[in-house]
PDB file of C-alpha atoms (C1' of nucleotides) in Angstrom:
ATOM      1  CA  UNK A  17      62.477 -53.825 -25.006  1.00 28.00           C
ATOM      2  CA  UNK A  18      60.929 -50.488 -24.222  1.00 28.00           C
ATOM      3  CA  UNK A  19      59.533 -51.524 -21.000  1.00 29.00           C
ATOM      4  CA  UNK A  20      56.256 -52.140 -21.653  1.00 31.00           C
ATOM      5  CA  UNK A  21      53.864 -49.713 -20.587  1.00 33.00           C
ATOM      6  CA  UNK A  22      50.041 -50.401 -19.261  1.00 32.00           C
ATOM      7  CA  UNK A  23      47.356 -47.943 -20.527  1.00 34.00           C
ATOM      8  CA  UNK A  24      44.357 -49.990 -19.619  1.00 33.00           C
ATOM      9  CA  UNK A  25      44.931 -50.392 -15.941  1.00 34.00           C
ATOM     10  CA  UNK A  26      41.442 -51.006 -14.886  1.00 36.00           C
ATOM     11  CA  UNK A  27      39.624 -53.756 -16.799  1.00 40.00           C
ATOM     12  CA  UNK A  28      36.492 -53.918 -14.665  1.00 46.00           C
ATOM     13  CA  UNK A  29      35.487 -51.307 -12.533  1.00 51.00           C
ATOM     14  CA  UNK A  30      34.646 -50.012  -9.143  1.00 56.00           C
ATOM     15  CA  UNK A  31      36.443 -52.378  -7.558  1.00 57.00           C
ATOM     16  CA  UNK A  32      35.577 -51.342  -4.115  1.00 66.00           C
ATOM     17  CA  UNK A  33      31.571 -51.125  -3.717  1.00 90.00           C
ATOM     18  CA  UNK A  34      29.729 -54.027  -2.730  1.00 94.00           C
ATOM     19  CA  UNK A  35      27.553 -54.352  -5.868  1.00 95.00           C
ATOM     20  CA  UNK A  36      31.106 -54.668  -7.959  1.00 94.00           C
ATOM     21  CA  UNK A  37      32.269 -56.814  -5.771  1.00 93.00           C
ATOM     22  CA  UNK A  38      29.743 -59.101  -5.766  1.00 95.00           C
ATOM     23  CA  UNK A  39      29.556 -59.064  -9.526  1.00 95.00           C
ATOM     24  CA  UNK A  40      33.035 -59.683  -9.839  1.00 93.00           C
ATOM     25  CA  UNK A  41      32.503 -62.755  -8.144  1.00 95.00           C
ATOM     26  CA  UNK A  42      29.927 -64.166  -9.961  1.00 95.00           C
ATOM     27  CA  UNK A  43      30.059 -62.342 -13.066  1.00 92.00           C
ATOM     28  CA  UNK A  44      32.251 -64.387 -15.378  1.00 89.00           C
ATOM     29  CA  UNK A  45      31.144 -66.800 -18.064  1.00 89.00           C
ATOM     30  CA  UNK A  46      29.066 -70.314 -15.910  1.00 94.00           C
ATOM     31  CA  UNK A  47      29.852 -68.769 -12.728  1.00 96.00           C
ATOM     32  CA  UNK A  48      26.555 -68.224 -11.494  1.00 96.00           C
ATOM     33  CA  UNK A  49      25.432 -71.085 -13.078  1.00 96.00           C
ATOM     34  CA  UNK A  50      28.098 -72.954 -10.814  1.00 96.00           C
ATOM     35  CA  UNK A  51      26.967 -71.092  -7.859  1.00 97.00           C
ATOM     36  CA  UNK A  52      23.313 -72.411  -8.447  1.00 95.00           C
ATOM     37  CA  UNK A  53      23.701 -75.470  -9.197  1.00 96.00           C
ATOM     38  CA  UNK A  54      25.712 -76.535  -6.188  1.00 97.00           C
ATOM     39  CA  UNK A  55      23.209 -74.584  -4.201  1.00 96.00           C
ATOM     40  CA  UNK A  56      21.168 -78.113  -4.745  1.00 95.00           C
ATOM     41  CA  UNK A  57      23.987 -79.860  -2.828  1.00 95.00           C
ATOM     42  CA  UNK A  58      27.729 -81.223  -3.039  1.00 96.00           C
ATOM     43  CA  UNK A  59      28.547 -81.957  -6.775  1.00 96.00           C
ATOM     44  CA  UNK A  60      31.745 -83.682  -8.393  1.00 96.00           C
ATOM     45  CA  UNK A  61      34.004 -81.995 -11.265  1.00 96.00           C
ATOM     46  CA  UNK A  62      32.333 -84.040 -14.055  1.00 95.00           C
ATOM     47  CA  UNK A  63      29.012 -83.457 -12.774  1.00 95.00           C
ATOM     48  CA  UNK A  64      29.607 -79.787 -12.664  1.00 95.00           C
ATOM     49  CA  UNK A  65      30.283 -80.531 -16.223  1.00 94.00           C
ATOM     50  CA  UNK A  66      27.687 -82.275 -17.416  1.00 93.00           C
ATOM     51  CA  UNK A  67      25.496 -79.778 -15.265  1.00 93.00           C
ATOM     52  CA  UNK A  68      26.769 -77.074 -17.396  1.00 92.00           C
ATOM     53  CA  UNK A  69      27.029 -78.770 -20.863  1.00 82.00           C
ATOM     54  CA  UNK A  70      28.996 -77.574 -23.173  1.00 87.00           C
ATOM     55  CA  UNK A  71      31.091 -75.380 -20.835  1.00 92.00           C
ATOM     56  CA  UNK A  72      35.474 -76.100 -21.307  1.00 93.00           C
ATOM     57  CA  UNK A  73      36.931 -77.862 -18.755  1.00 95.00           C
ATOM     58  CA  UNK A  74      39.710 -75.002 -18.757  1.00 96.00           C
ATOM     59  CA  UNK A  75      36.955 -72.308 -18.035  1.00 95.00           C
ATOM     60  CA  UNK A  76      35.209 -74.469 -15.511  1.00 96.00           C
ATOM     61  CA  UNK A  77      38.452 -75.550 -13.445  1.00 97.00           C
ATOM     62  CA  UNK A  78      38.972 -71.488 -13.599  1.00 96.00           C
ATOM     63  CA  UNK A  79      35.619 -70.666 -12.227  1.00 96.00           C
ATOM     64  CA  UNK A  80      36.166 -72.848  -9.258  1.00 97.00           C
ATOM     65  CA  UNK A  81      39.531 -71.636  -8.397  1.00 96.00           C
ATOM     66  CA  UNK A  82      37.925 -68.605  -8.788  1.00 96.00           C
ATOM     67  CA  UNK A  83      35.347 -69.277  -6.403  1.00 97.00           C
ATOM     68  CA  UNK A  84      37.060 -71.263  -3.982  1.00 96.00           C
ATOM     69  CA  UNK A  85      39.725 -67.988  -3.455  1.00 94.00           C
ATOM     70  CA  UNK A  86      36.586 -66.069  -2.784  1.00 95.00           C
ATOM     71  CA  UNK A  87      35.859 -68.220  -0.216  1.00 96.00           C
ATOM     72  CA  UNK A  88      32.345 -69.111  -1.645  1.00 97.00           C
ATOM     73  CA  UNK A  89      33.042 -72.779  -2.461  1.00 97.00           C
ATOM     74  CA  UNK A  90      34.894 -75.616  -0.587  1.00 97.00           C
ATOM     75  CA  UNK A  91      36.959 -78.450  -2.877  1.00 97.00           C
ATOM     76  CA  UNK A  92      37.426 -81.766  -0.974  1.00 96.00           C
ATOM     77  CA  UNK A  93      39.864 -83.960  -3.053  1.00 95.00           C
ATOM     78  CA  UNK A  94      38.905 -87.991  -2.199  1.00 92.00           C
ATOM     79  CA  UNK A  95      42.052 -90.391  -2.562  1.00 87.00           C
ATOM     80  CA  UNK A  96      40.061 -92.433  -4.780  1.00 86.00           C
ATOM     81  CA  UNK A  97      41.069 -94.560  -7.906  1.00 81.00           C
ATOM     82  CA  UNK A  98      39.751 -93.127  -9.998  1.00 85.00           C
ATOM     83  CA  UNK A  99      40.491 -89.993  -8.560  1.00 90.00           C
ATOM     84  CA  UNK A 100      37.025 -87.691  -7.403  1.00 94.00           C
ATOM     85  CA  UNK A 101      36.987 -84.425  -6.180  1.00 97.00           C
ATOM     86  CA  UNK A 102      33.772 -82.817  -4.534  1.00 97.00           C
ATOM     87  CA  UNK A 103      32.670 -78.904  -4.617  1.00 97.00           C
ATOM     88  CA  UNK A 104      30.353 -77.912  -2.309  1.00 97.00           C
ATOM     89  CA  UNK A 105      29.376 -74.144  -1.217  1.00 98.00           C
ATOM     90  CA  UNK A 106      30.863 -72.605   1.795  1.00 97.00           C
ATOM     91  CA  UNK A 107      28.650 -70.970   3.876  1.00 97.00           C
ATOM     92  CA  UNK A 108      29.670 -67.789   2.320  1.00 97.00           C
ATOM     93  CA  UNK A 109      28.651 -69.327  -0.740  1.00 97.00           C
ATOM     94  CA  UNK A 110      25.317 -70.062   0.717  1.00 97.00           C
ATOM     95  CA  UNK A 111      24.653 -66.667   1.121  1.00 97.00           C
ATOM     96  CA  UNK A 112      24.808 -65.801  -2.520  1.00 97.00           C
ATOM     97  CA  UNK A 113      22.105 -68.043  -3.201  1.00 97.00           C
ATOM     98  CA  UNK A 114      19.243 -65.576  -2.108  1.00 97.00           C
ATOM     99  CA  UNK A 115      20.851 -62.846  -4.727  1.00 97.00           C
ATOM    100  CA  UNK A 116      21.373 -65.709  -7.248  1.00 97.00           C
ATOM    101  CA  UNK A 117      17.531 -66.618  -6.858  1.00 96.00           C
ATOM    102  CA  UNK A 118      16.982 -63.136  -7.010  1.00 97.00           C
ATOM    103  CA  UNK A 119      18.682 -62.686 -10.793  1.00 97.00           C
ATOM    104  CA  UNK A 120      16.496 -66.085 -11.789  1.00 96.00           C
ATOM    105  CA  UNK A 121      13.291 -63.954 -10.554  1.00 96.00           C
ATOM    106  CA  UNK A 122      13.986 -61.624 -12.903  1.00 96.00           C
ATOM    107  CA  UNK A 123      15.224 -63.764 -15.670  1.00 95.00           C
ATOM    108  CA  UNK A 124      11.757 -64.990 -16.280  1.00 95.00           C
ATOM    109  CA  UNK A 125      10.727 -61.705 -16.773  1.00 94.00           C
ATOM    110  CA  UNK A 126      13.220 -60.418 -18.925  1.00 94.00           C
ATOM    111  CA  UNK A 127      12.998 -63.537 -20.909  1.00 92.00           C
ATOM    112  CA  UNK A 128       9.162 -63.569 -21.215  1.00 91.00           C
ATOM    113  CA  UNK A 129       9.738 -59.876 -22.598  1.00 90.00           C
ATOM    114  CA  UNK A 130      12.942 -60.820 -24.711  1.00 87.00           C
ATOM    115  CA  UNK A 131      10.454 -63.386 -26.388  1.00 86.00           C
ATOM    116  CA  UNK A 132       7.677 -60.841 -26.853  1.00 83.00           C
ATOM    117  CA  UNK A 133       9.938 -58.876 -28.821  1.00 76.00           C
TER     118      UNK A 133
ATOM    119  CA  UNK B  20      37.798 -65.584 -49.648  1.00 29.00           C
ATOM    120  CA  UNK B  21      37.162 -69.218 -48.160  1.00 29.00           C
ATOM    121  CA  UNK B  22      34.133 -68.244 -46.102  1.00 29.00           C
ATOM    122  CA  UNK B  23      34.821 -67.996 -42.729  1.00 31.00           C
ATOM    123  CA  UNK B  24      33.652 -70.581 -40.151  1.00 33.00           C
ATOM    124  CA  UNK B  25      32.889 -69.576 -37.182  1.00 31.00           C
ATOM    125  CA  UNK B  26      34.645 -72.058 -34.594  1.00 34.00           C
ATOM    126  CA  UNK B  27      33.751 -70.072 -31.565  1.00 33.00           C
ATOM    127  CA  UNK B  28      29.997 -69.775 -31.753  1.00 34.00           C
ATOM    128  CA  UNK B  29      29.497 -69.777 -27.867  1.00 37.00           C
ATOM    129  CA  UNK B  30      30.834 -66.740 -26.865  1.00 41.00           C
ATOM    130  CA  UNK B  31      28.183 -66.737 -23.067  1.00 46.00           C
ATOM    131  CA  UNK B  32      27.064 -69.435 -21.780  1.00 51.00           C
ATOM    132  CA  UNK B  33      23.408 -71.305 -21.303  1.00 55.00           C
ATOM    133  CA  UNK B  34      21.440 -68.573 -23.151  1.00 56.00           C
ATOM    134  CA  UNK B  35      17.964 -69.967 -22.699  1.00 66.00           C
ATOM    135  CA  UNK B  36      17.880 -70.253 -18.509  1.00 90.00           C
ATOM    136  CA  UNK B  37      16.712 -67.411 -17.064  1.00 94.00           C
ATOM    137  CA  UNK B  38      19.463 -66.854 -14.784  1.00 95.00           C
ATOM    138  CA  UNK B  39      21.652 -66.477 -17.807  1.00 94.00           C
ATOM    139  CA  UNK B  40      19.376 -64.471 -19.326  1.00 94.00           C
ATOM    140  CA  UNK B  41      19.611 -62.217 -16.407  1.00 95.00           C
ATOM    141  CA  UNK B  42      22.899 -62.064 -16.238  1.00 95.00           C
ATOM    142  CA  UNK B  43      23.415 -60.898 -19.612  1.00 94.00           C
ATOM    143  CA  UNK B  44      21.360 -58.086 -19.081  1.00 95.00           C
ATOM    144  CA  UNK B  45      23.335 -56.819 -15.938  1.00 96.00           C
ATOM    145  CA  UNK B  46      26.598 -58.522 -16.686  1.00 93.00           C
ATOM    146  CA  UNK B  47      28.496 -56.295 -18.738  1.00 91.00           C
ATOM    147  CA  UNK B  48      30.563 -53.564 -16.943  1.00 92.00           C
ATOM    148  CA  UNK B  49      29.220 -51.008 -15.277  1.00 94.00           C
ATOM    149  CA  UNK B  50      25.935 -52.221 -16.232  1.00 96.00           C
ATOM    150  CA  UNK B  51      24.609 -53.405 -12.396  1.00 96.00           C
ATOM    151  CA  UNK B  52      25.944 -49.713 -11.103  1.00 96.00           C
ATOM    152  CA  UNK B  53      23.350 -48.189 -13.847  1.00 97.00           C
ATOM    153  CA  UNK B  54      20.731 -49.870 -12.929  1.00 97.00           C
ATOM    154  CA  UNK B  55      21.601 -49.150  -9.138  1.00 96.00           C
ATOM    155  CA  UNK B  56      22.134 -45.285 -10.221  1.00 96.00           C
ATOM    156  CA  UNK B  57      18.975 -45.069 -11.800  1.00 97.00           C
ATOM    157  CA  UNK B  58      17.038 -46.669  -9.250  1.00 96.00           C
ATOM    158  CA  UNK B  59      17.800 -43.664  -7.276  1.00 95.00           C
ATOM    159  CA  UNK B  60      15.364 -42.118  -9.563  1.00 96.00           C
ATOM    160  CA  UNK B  61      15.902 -39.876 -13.782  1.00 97.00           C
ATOM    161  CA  UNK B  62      19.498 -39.426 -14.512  1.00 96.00           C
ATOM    162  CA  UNK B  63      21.025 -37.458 -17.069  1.00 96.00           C
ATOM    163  CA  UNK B  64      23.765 -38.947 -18.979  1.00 96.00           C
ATOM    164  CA  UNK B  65      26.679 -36.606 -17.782  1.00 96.00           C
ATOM    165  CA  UNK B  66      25.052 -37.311 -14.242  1.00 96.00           C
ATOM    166  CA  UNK B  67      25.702 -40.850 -14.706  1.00 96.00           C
ATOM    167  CA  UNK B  68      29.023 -40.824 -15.919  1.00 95.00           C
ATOM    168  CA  UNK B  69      29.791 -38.750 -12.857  1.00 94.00           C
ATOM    169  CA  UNK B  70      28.221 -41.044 -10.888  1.00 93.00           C
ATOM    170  CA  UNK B  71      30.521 -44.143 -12.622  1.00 92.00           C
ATOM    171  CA  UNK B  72      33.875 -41.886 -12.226  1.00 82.00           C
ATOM    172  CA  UNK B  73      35.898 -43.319 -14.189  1.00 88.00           C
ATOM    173  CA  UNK B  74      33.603 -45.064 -17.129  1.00 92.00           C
ATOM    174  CA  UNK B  75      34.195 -44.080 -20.736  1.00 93.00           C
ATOM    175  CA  UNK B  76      31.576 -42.256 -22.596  1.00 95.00           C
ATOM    176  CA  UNK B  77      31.751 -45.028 -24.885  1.00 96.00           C
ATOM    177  CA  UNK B  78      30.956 -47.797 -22.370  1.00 95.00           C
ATOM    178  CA  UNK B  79      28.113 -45.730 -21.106  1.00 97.00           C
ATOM    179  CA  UNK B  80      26.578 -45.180 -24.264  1.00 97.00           C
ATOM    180  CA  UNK B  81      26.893 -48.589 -25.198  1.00 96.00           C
ATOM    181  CA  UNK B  82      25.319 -49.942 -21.622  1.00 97.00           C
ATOM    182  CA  UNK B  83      22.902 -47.744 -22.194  1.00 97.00           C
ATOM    183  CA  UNK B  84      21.582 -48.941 -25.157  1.00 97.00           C
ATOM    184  CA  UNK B  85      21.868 -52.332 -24.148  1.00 96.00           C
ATOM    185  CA  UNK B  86      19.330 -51.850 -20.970  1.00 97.00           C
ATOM    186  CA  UNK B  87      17.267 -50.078 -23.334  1.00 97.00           C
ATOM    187  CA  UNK B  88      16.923 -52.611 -25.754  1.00 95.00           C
ATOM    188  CA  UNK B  89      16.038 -54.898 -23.052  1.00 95.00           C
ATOM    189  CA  UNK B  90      13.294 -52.676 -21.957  1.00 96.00           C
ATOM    190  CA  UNK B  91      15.146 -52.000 -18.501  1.00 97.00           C
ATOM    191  CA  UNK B  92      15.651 -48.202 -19.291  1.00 97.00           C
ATOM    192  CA  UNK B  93      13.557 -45.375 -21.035  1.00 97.00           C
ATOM    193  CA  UNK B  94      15.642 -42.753 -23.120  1.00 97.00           C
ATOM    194  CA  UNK B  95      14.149 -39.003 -23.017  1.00 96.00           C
ATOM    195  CA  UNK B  96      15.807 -36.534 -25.395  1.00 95.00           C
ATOM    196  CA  UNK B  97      15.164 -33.236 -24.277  1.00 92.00           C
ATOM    197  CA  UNK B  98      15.334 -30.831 -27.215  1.00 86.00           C
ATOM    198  CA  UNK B  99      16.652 -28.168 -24.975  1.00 85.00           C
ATOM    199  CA  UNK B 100      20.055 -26.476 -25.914  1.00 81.00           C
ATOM    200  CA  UNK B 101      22.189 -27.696 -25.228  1.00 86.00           C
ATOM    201  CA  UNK B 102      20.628 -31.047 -25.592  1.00 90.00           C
ATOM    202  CA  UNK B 103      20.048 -33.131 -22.630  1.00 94.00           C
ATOM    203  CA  UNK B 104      19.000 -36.205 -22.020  1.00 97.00           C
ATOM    204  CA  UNK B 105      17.164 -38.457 -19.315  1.00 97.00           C
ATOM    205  CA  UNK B 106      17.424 -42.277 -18.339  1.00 98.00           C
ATOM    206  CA  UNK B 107      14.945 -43.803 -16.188  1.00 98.00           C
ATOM    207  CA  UNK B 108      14.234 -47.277 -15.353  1.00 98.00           C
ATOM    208  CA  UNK B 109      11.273 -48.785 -16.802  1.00 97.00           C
ATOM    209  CA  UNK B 110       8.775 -50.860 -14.938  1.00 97.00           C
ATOM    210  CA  UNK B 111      10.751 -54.245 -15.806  1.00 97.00           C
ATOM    211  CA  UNK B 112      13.394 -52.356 -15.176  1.00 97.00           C
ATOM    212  CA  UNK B 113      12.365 -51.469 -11.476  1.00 97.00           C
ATOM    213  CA  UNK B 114      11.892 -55.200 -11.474  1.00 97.00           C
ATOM    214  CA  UNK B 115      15.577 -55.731 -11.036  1.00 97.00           C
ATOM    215  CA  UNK B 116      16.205 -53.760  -8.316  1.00 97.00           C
ATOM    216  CA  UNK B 117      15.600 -56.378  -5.711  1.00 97.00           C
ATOM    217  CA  UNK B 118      18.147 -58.914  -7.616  1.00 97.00           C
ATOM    218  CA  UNK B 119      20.582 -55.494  -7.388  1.00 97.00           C
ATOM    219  CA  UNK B 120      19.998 -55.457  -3.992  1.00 96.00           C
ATOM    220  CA  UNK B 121      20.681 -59.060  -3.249  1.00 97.00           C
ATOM    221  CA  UNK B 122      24.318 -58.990  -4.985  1.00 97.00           C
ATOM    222  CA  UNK B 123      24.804 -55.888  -2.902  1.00 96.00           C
ATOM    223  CA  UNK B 124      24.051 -57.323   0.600  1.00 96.00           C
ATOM    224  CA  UNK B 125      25.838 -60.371  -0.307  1.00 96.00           C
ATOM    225  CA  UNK B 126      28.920 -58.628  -1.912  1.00 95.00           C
ATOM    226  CA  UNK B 127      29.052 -56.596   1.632  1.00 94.00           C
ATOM    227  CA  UNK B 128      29.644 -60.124   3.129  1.00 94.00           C
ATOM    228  CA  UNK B 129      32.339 -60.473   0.333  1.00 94.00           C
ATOM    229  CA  UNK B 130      34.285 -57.433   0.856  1.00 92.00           C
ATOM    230  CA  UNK B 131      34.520 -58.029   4.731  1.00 91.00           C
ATOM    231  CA  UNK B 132      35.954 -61.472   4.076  1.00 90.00           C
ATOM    232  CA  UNK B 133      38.214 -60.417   0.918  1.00 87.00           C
ATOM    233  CA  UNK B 134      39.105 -57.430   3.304  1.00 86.00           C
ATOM    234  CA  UNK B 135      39.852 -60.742   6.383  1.00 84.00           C
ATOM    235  CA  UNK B 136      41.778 -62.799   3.540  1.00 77.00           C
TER     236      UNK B 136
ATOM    237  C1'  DC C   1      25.845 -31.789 -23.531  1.00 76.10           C
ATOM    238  C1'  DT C   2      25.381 -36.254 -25.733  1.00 76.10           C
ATOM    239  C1'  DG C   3      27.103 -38.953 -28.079  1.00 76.10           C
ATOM    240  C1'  DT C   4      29.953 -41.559 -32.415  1.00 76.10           C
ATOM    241  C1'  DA C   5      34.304 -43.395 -34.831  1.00 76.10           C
ATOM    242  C1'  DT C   6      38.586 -45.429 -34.762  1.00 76.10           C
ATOM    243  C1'  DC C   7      42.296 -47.745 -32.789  1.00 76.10           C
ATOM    244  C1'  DC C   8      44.329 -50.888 -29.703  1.00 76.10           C
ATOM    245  C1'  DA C   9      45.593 -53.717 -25.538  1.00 76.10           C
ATOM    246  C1'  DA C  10      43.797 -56.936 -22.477  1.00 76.10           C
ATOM    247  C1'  DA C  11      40.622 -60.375 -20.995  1.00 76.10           C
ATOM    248  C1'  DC C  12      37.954 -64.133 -22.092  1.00 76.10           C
ATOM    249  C1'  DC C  13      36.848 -68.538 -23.643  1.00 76.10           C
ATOM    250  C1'  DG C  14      36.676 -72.792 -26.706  1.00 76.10           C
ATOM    251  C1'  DA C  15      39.302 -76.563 -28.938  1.00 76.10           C
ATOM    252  C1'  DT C  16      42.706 -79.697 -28.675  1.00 76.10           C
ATOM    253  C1'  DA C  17      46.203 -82.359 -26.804  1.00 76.10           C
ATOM    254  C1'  DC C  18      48.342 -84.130 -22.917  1.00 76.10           C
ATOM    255  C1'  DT C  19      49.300 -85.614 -17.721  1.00 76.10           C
ATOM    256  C1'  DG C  20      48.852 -88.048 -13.134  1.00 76.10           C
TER     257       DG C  20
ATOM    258  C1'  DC D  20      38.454 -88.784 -13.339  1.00 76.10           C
ATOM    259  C1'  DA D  21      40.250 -84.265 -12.898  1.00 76.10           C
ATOM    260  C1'  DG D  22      42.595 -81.463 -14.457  1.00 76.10           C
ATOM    261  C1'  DT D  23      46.864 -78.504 -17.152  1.00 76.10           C
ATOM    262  C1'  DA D  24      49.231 -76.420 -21.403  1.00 76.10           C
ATOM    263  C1'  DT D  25      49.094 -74.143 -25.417  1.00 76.10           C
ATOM    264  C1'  DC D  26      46.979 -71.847 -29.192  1.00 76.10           C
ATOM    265  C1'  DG D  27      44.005 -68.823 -31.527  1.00 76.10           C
ATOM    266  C1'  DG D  28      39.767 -66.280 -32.300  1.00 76.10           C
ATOM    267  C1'  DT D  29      36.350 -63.218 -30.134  1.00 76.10           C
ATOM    268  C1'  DT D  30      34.932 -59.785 -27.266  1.00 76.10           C
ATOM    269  C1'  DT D  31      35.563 -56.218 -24.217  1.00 76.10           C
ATOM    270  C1'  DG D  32      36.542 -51.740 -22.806  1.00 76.10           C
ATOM    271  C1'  DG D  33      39.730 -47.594 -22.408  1.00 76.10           C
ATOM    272  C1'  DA D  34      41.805 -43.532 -24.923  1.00 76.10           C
ATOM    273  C1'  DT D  35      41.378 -40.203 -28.093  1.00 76.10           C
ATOM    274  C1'  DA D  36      39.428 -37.428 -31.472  1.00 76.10           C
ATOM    275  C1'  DC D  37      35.507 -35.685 -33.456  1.00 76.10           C
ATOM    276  C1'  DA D  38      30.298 -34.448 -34.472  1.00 76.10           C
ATOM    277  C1'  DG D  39      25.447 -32.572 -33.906  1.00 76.10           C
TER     278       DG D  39
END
DNA sequence: CTGTATCCAAACCGATACTG
DNA sequence: CAGTATCGGTTTGGATACAG
């Protein structure tokens, strides 16, 4: 084994301004969809789920680990039987909400073009 | 050849909501940080690659004609020698400059608690 | 200068099966 | 219910070389 070597070092990119860092966040697959729809209030795993429809369970555990280490969401495991676990957003998470709302603003108009075209 | 099915068909997410919609406009890499660049005002593409440091010309290119498909950005070939040529943002495309500015406050808010973590 | 073509590694994500 | 493990296909994006 030739010691592997790593040519594509960076997969996204400027890790270090606010706007990357931001979309880093919220930029993978459901995440913003996540984002927004617990901005409507505390939401279990299989709500999340059926929220999001046809999204993996895989991808959408992910995006909430994801989350939660970026401090933007809180999980609160009950002790229940069956078991339940609530997601709510921190209020870090909160503050993403205004850009989020933002990005839906917009969606209407690119979408009303999109359809034009 | 036992034509291909296509398991996989969902490659993003909840195409029809507008937030999604959004965010497949400004999702891809690098593509937010155009946007931002050319909100600034015209760019040339070597100015924007500067701009991006380290983004490849094929990326660019590619984001480029992405945004312009969406009607976010106006291509002007100048048939000067050598060749040059200027992006601007169109009208809808000056429409997502407040969404851009929303990820960037919050991803200031981000940093300082990634920086804290 | 402004791209395009090709190649390739890495990341991403869905499907499925399985666990506590 | 709330995940995890594994697999495989798709997509992404960088590097490099080349073209108008």
């Amino acid at each position: 084994m030739p010691l592997k070597v790593r040519k594509n070092r960076a997969p996204q990119p400027p890790d270090t301004c606010p706007l990357s860092a931001c979309m880093a966040v919220i930029g993978g697959a459901w995440t913003a969809n996540v984002v927004w729809y617990l901005g409507a209030g505390p939401r279990r795993f299989s709500e999340l789920k059926g929220d999001l429809a046809p999204v993996s369970a895989r991808v959408l555990t992910r995006r909430l680990r994801e989350l939660e280490d970026a401090g933007v969401v809180q999980r609160h495991a009950m002790a229940t039987s069956p078991p339940s676990v609530e997601y709510t957003l921190s209020e870090l998470g909160r503050e993403l909400l205004p850009a989020i709302e933002a990005i839906v603003a917009v969606g209407h108009r690119l979408k009303a073009r999109a359809a034009a075209a």
